[in-house]
Amino acid sequence: PKICLAYRCNENSQAQHRESAHRKNPTKLKTYHLIPQKPNQTNKRTMSDQHHDVIIIGGGIVGLACAVGLKSHGITSVAIYEKALRQKPLGAAIGLFPNGHRALAALSRTVADKVTTSCLSQNRIVNKDALSSDGKVLWETDVTALRDAGRVMPDYLVWYLLQQFLTEDLVEGALRCGHVFESFEEEESGDGVTARIVERATGRAKKVTCRVLIGADGIRSTVRGQLLGERKMHYHDKMMFRGVMPMDERIPCPPRGTSVGYQSDETGKLFAFRETAKGIVTITSMAMMRDGPRFSQDDDEKKERLKKLFESYPEEVQTLLEALPASAIHEDAVYSIDVEDVWNRGNVVILGDAAHAMTPGLGQGTSVVVSE
């Protein structure tokens, strides 16, 4: 099996790159042939918990998808080091376009089937006036008609469910939560990489070796920083606030297949919600923060802040925010970075947001990273 560890982007802008990555062939720089080692294969190292064919830094969607793809090619000596202490039901709605569905099917039929069962197609978009007391409808869009006319529209999925489905398809024990990556060293022979990992619970540092190190550790990638140097992050003067919760009788959720959004006269401010997976409601909201991002200190502050931001919105928004568990709110500043021209050096490579983070406007983030 082959793993393409790097390629040069054909596009000048990250938006063009992400939107067209699933249909354009990149210029290959170098391809490694990573052959799964057999148990009796002679090797200088003993295959153990301290050595793996592949180490992946970051247990988000791209890191998990990469491990699932390696498994499908018979490469099972893989360790994923994730700094979070455990996986939580966080995140929000993500769009999955046809290229994303195809990529998941190629990685794992099991994961693809779970996603197909879970995700819901949106058939109608209703946009309401946030300035009216009763949420007056401003306009509606028949998504089914657009789809029938040939427009490519995404299905929607809950982020943490995709994370869960990918995790369930990993080799047992592959995901190691509560571990922070600090640095790596490349062997002079070019045969491998040594990574320094710190266990959060104990503060104990250890060195683990691998044949290939993959940095899937997001826009603030530590792997990228050492591999290519520090990169400027472009702040887009806004923050996103997302939430997820199970449906119950208190929640004024629209009919299945309908997404409701509110807009006001404030530039860049929005609030939207829908049933994204069966029995699960997600909230997506955004507000301008031109003086720079400010993050809440704890879950309770997140909820109070979100309620304050949208306190003038109609009653159904207030009801949703009141029912939203504080622990299920995720806040994040909107950043992007320039697309890297080269994604590897030797046996170290970066993927996903570590290489080409962008704003969520195109909705192609998940589809592209699982394609990678």
mmCIF file of C-alpha atoms in Angstrom, residues 14-15 17-22 60-63 65 93-97 99-101 103-104 154-155 159 162 242 343 351-354 356-372:
data_model
loop_
_atom_site.group_PDB
_atom_site.id
_atom_site.type_symbol
_atom_site.label_atom_id
_atom_site.label_comp_id
_atom_site.label_asym_id
_atom_site.label_seq_id
_atom_site.Cartn_x
_atom_site.Cartn_y
_atom_site.Cartn_z
ATOM 1 C CA GLN A 14 -6.983 28.111 0.172
ATOM 2 C CA ALA A 15 -10.651 28.544 -0.675
ATOM 3 C CA HIS A 17 -7.907 24.524 -2.964
ATOM 4 C CA ARG A 18 -10.431 23.208 -0.460
ATOM 5 C CA GLU A 19 -13.348 23.536 -2.847
ATOM 6 C CA SER A 20 -11.634 21.704 -5.695
ATOM 7 C CA ALA A 21 -9.336 19.291 -3.863
ATOM 8 C CA HIS A 22 -11.737 16.406 -4.477
ATOM 9 C CA GLY A 60 -9.981 14.828 15.480
ATOM 10 C CA ILE A 61 -11.733 13.800 12.289
ATOM 11 C CA VAL A 62 -8.642 13.900 10.052
ATOM 12 C CA GLY A 63 -6.469 11.917 12.474
ATOM 13 C CA ALA A 65 -9.959 9.010 9.354
ATOM 14 C CA ALA A 93 -23.544 20.295 12.479
ATOM 15 C CA ILE A 94 -21.116 19.492 9.683
ATOM 16 C CA GLY A 95 -21.934 19.293 6.015
ATOM 17 C CA LEU A 96 -21.029 16.182 4.070
ATOM 18 C CA PHE A 97 -20.945 16.570 0.302
ATOM 19 C CA ASN A 99 -16.995 13.761 -2.284
ATOM 20 C CA GLY A 100 -17.068 13.243 1.483
ATOM 21 C CA HIS A 101 -19.479 10.317 1.216
ATOM 22 C CA ALA A 103 -14.156 9.181 0.657
ATOM 23 C CA LEU A 104 -15.759 7.616 3.729
ATOM 24 C CA PRO A 154 -24.754 18.573 1.556
ATOM 25 C CA ASP A 155 -26.206 16.138 4.021
ATOM 26 C CA TRP A 159 -19.514 16.208 14.418
ATOM 27 C CA LEU A 162 -18.634 11.062 13.019
ATOM 28 C CA ARG A 242 -21.966 25.958 18.655
ATOM 29 C CA TRP A 343 3.325 19.216 3.573
ATOM 30 C CA LEU A 351 -2.684 16.933 7.103
ATOM 31 C CA GLY A 352 -5.999 18.736 7.473
ATOM 32 C CA ASP A 353 -6.174 22.106 9.196
ATOM 33 C CA ALA A 354 -2.494 21.847 10.074
ATOM 34 C CA HIS A 356 -4.688 24.385 5.051
ATOM 35 C CA ALA A 357 -7.099 25.655 7.708
ATOM 36 C CA MET A 358 -9.780 27.959 6.359
ATOM 37 C CA THR A 359 -12.996 29.613 7.434
ATOM 38 C CA PRO A 360 -16.147 27.444 7.373
ATOM 39 C CA GLY A 361 -17.908 29.349 4.589
ATOM 40 C CA LEU A 362 -17.631 26.646 1.902
ATOM 41 C CA GLY A 363 -18.771 23.873 4.227
ATOM 42 C CA GLN A 364 -16.240 21.526 2.601
ATOM 43 C CA GLY A 365 -13.908 21.052 5.570
ATOM 44 C CA THR A 366 -14.986 17.548 6.597
ATOM 45 C CA SER A 367 -15.394 16.286 3.041
ATOM 46 C CA VAL A 368 -11.898 17.415 2.077
ATOM 47 C CA VAL A 369 -10.051 16.109 5.121
ATOM 48 C CA VAL A 370 -11.552 12.630 4.868
ATOM 49 C CA SER A 371 -10.604 12.679 1.170
ATOM 50 C CA GLU A 372 -7.023 13.441 2.143
#
